[in-house]
Amino acid sequence: MRGDGLKVVSGSCIAVIGGGPAGCASAIKLIKEAGKKGIRIKVIIFEGKDFERHYNQCVGVLSQPITRLFEEGLEMPFPGHLIKREIAGYVLHRPGSTLELSGESGTYATRRILFDRFMLQSAQDLGAEVIRSRVTGLEFNGDSVHIYTEDKFLKADAVVGAFGIDDGIADALEQASAHTFIYRRPPKVLDTIVAKVHIDLQVLQERFGNRIHAFIPLELRRIEFGAITPKGDHIIMNIAGRGLTSGDMDGFIAYPPVAGLVHDLDLSGLDYFKGRYPIRPASGICGDRFAAVGDATGLIRPYKGKGINVALETGTKAAETMIGKGLSAAALSAYPASFHHLYADFLYGNIFRSLVTVSIRTGFVDRVLNRAKDDPNLKDVLFKVVSGEGTYRDVVRKLSRPEELTALGLGFLRNLPVALIRR
Ligand SMILES: Cc1cc2nc3c(=O)[nH]c(=O)nc-3n(C[C@H](O)[C@H](O)[C@H](O)COP(=O)(O)OP(=O)(O)OC[C@H]3O[C@@H](n4cnc5c(N)ncnc54)[C@H](O)[C@@H]3O)c2cc1C
């Protein structure tokens, strides 16, 4: 090990596996924090994909506090030039009814591939080296981490795991760290399918406007939720659920509230892209010479996601902890504590997700949406859920107010027998 124990010193080398938002945020912040201490470190980003060619599953919606994460966290301006559309509101759809939701949100649609290129270029401009190769194996030795890639072998002082949801590298880590408990359980995931449809600009504007259309297709059993997001010159349709197939996307497109919006668009030869996103945190996200960031932590918000925000925040915090405290397991134990609010909100998010699942199964969700039309508090809660504004803690607390509990609770009990007979 070069340097003083497990402290980062001039000449230390930190390898970042994955050049997505989390990896780039880590690289940018590592270099900036080291610079503040007057030390010069080597940061190497390994990225297996070519961002010029590969489609990214992500819809590319950036929501607040994205501006603060750039300005205060990464100490760089928010890249406003990447905004393709400012999202003004949301429309929740059920067969035969819609609910319009709007409020202060500062939500923007970007092209994810351009966002990724911008982040990687920013890291390179600061001096990070980018190696276009997949990492295939890791060994944690006492004094360094050995990294195997498709065409190189490298020794580093520490590794940032920014590989998203990648079974290959998760397996390699599990083997490499059998005795260190690093990354001993990868995140649990939900399937997603995405389709991109180019449409006439006038139709795009008139029909979809600057609003994200969200669907709760309780009639389509495997789909937990779906959305249509307007971008610069196209829309993105996406669905999430367990065990999804292309047939589920076909079903979503034929689902009456969706068909009402897309039936006359040219959907021939549509490409479907499969992906996943985490729904349960990984365990062992840090240890001697290792910190996982972004999706690899599994800390995405149920429904809204905000995965890019989590990526930037965890990437920034991991870098601050490595430079400020060191690379040992004890030093890095401060890292998860630095975003404790994400863990806390994850619990509330899961409580909320369970409530929604039960509401969907019992059909009670329709009563909630109808009631929200005349109930500003409930409408505000739903806006916060779909826009990602505020925390799930606030959402659950607002729903727990005595008047809401009485109205919703009685409604739910009234609905339950009907739902049980229906099943
Ligand atoms: C359908 C869908 C829609 C979404 N929409 C949104 C949205 O609108 N807004 C939002 O905020 N979030 C959204 N998300 C979530 C968001 O995409 C992720 O949370 C975010 O990309 C996480 O960033 P990351 O850097 O952790 O991982 P990633 O973006 O997945 O980046 C990981 C990188 O690591 C690379 N990699 C993996 N393994 C290796 C290896 N062994 N060697 C080298 N490189 C490797 C990959 O090629 C990849 O580029 C969406 C997700 C899905 C699935």
CSV table of C-alpha atoms and ligand atoms in Angstrom, one decimal, residues 17-23 46-49 51 56-62 112 116 133-136 162-166 169 192 194 238 275-277 293-296 300 304-309 311, ligand 1:
chain,number,residue,atom,x,y,z
A,17,ILE,CA,-16.2,0.3,-11.8
A,18,GLY,CA,-18.9,1.8,-14.0
A,19,GLY,CA,-19.1,5.1,-15.7
A,20,GLY,CA,-22.8,5.9,-15.1
A,21,PRO,CA,-23.9,8.9,-13.0
A,22,ALA,CA,-22.8,7.2,-9.7
A,23,GLY,CA,-19.3,6.3,-11.0
A,46,PHE,CA,-13.8,1.2,-16.1
A,47,GLU,CA,-16.8,1.4,-18.3
A,48,GLY,CA,-17.9,-1.6,-20.5
A,49,LYS,CA,-20.4,0.3,-22.6
A,51,PHE,CA,-22.2,5.7,-24.7
A,56,ASN,CA,-29.9,3.3,-21.9
A,57,GLN,CA,-33.1,2.0,-20.2
A,58,CYS,CA,-33.5,5.1,-18.1
A,59,VAL,CA,-36.2,7.6,-19.0
A,60,GLY,CA,-33.9,10.4,-18.1
A,61,VAL,CA,-36.2,12.5,-15.8
A,62,LEU,CA,-34.3,14.6,-13.4
A,112,ARG,CA,-30.1,9.9,-20.7
A,116,ASP,CA,-24.1,10.0,-19.4
A,133,SER,CA,-13.3,-2.4,-20.6
A,134,ARG,CA,-15.5,-4.6,-18.4
A,135,VAL,CA,-14.2,-5.6,-15.0
A,136,THR,CA,-14.4,-9.4,-14.8
A,162,ALA,CA,-20.6,1.9,-9.5
A,163,PHE,CA,-21.7,-1.0,-11.7
A,164,GLY,CA,-25.5,-0.6,-11.3
A,165,ILE,CA,-27.4,-3.9,-11.4
A,166,ASP,CA,-24.9,-6.2,-12.9
A,169,ILE,CA,-19.7,-8.2,-11.1
A,192,THR,CA,-38.7,-3.0,-16.6
A,194,VAL,CA,-39.1,0.4,-22.2
A,238,ASN,CA,-42.2,2.2,-19.7
A,275,GLY,CA,-33.9,-3.7,-17.8
A,276,ARG,CA,-34.2,-3.8,-14.0
A,277,TYR,CA,-34.1,-1.5,-11.1
A,293,VAL,CA,-22.6,3.7,-5.0
A,294,GLY,CA,-25.8,4.4,-7.0
A,295,ASP,CA,-28.0,1.4,-8.1
A,296,ALA,CA,-25.4,-1.0,-6.7
A,300,ILE,CA,-33.9,3.6,-5.3
A,304,LYS,CA,-40.6,7.5,-8.7
A,305,GLY,CA,-37.1,6.1,-8.7
A,306,LYS,CA,-35.0,9.2,-8.6
A,307,GLY,CA,-32.1,6.8,-9.3
A,308,ILE,CA,-30.0,9.5,-10.8
A,309,ASN,CA,-30.3,11.6,-7.6
A,311,ALA,CA,-26.4,7.9,-7.8
B,1,LIG,C1,-36.8,1.8,-17.1
B,1,LIG,C2,-36.0,2.7,-16.2
B,1,LIG,C3,-36.4,4.0,-16.1
B,1,LIG,C4,-35.7,4.9,-15.2
B,1,LIG,N1,-36.0,6.2,-15.3
B,1,LIG,C5,-35.4,7.0,-14.4
B,1,LIG,C6,-35.7,8.4,-14.4
B,1,LIG,O1,-36.4,8.9,-15.2
B,1,LIG,N2,-35.0,9.2,-13.5
B,1,LIG,C7,-34.1,8.7,-12.7
B,1,LIG,O2,-33.6,9.5,-11.9
B,1,LIG,N3,-33.8,7.4,-12.6
B,1,LIG,C8,-34.4,6.5,-13.5
B,1,LIG,N4,-34.1,5.2,-13.5
B,1,LIG,C9,-33.0,4.8,-12.6
B,1,LIG,C10,-31.6,5.2,-13.1
B,1,LIG,O3,-31.5,4.7,-14.4
B,1,LIG,C11,-30.6,4.5,-12.2
B,1,LIG,O4,-30.9,4.7,-10.9
B,1,LIG,C12,-29.2,5.2,-12.5
B,1,LIG,O5,-28.8,5.0,-13.8
B,1,LIG,C13,-28.2,4.6,-11.5
B,1,LIG,O6,-26.9,5.1,-11.9
B,1,LIG,P1,-25.6,4.1,-11.6
B,1,LIG,O7,-24.4,4.9,-12.1
B,1,LIG,O8,-25.7,3.6,-10.3
B,1,LIG,O9,-25.8,2.9,-12.6
B,1,LIG,P2,-25.9,2.8,-14.1
B,1,LIG,O10,-26.4,4.0,-14.7
B,1,LIG,O11,-26.6,1.5,-14.4
B,1,LIG,O12,-24.4,2.7,-14.6
B,1,LIG,C14,-23.6,1.6,-14.3
B,1,LIG,C15,-22.5,1.5,-15.3
B,1,LIG,O13,-21.6,0.5,-15.0
B,1,LIG,C16,-21.2,-0.2,-16.1
B,1,LIG,N5,-20.8,-1.5,-15.7
B,1,LIG,C17,-21.5,-2.5,-15.1
B,1,LIG,N6,-20.8,-3.6,-14.9
B,1,LIG,C18,-19.5,-3.3,-15.3
B,1,LIG,C19,-18.3,-4.0,-15.3
B,1,LIG,N7,-18.2,-5.2,-14.8
B,1,LIG,N8,-17.2,-3.4,-15.8
B,1,LIG,C20,-17.3,-2.1,-16.3
B,1,LIG,N9,-18.4,-1.4,-16.3
B,1,LIG,C21,-19.5,-2.0,-15.8
B,1,LIG,C22,-22.5,-0.2,-17.0
B,1,LIG,O14,-22.1,-0.4,-18.4
B,1,LIG,C23,-23.1,1.1,-16.7
B,1,LIG,O15,-22.7,2.1,-17.6
B,1,LIG,C24,-34.7,4.4,-14.4
B,1,LIG,C25,-34.4,3.0,-14.4
B,1,LIG,C26,-35.0,2.2,-15.3
B,1,LIG,C27,-34.7,0.7,-15.3
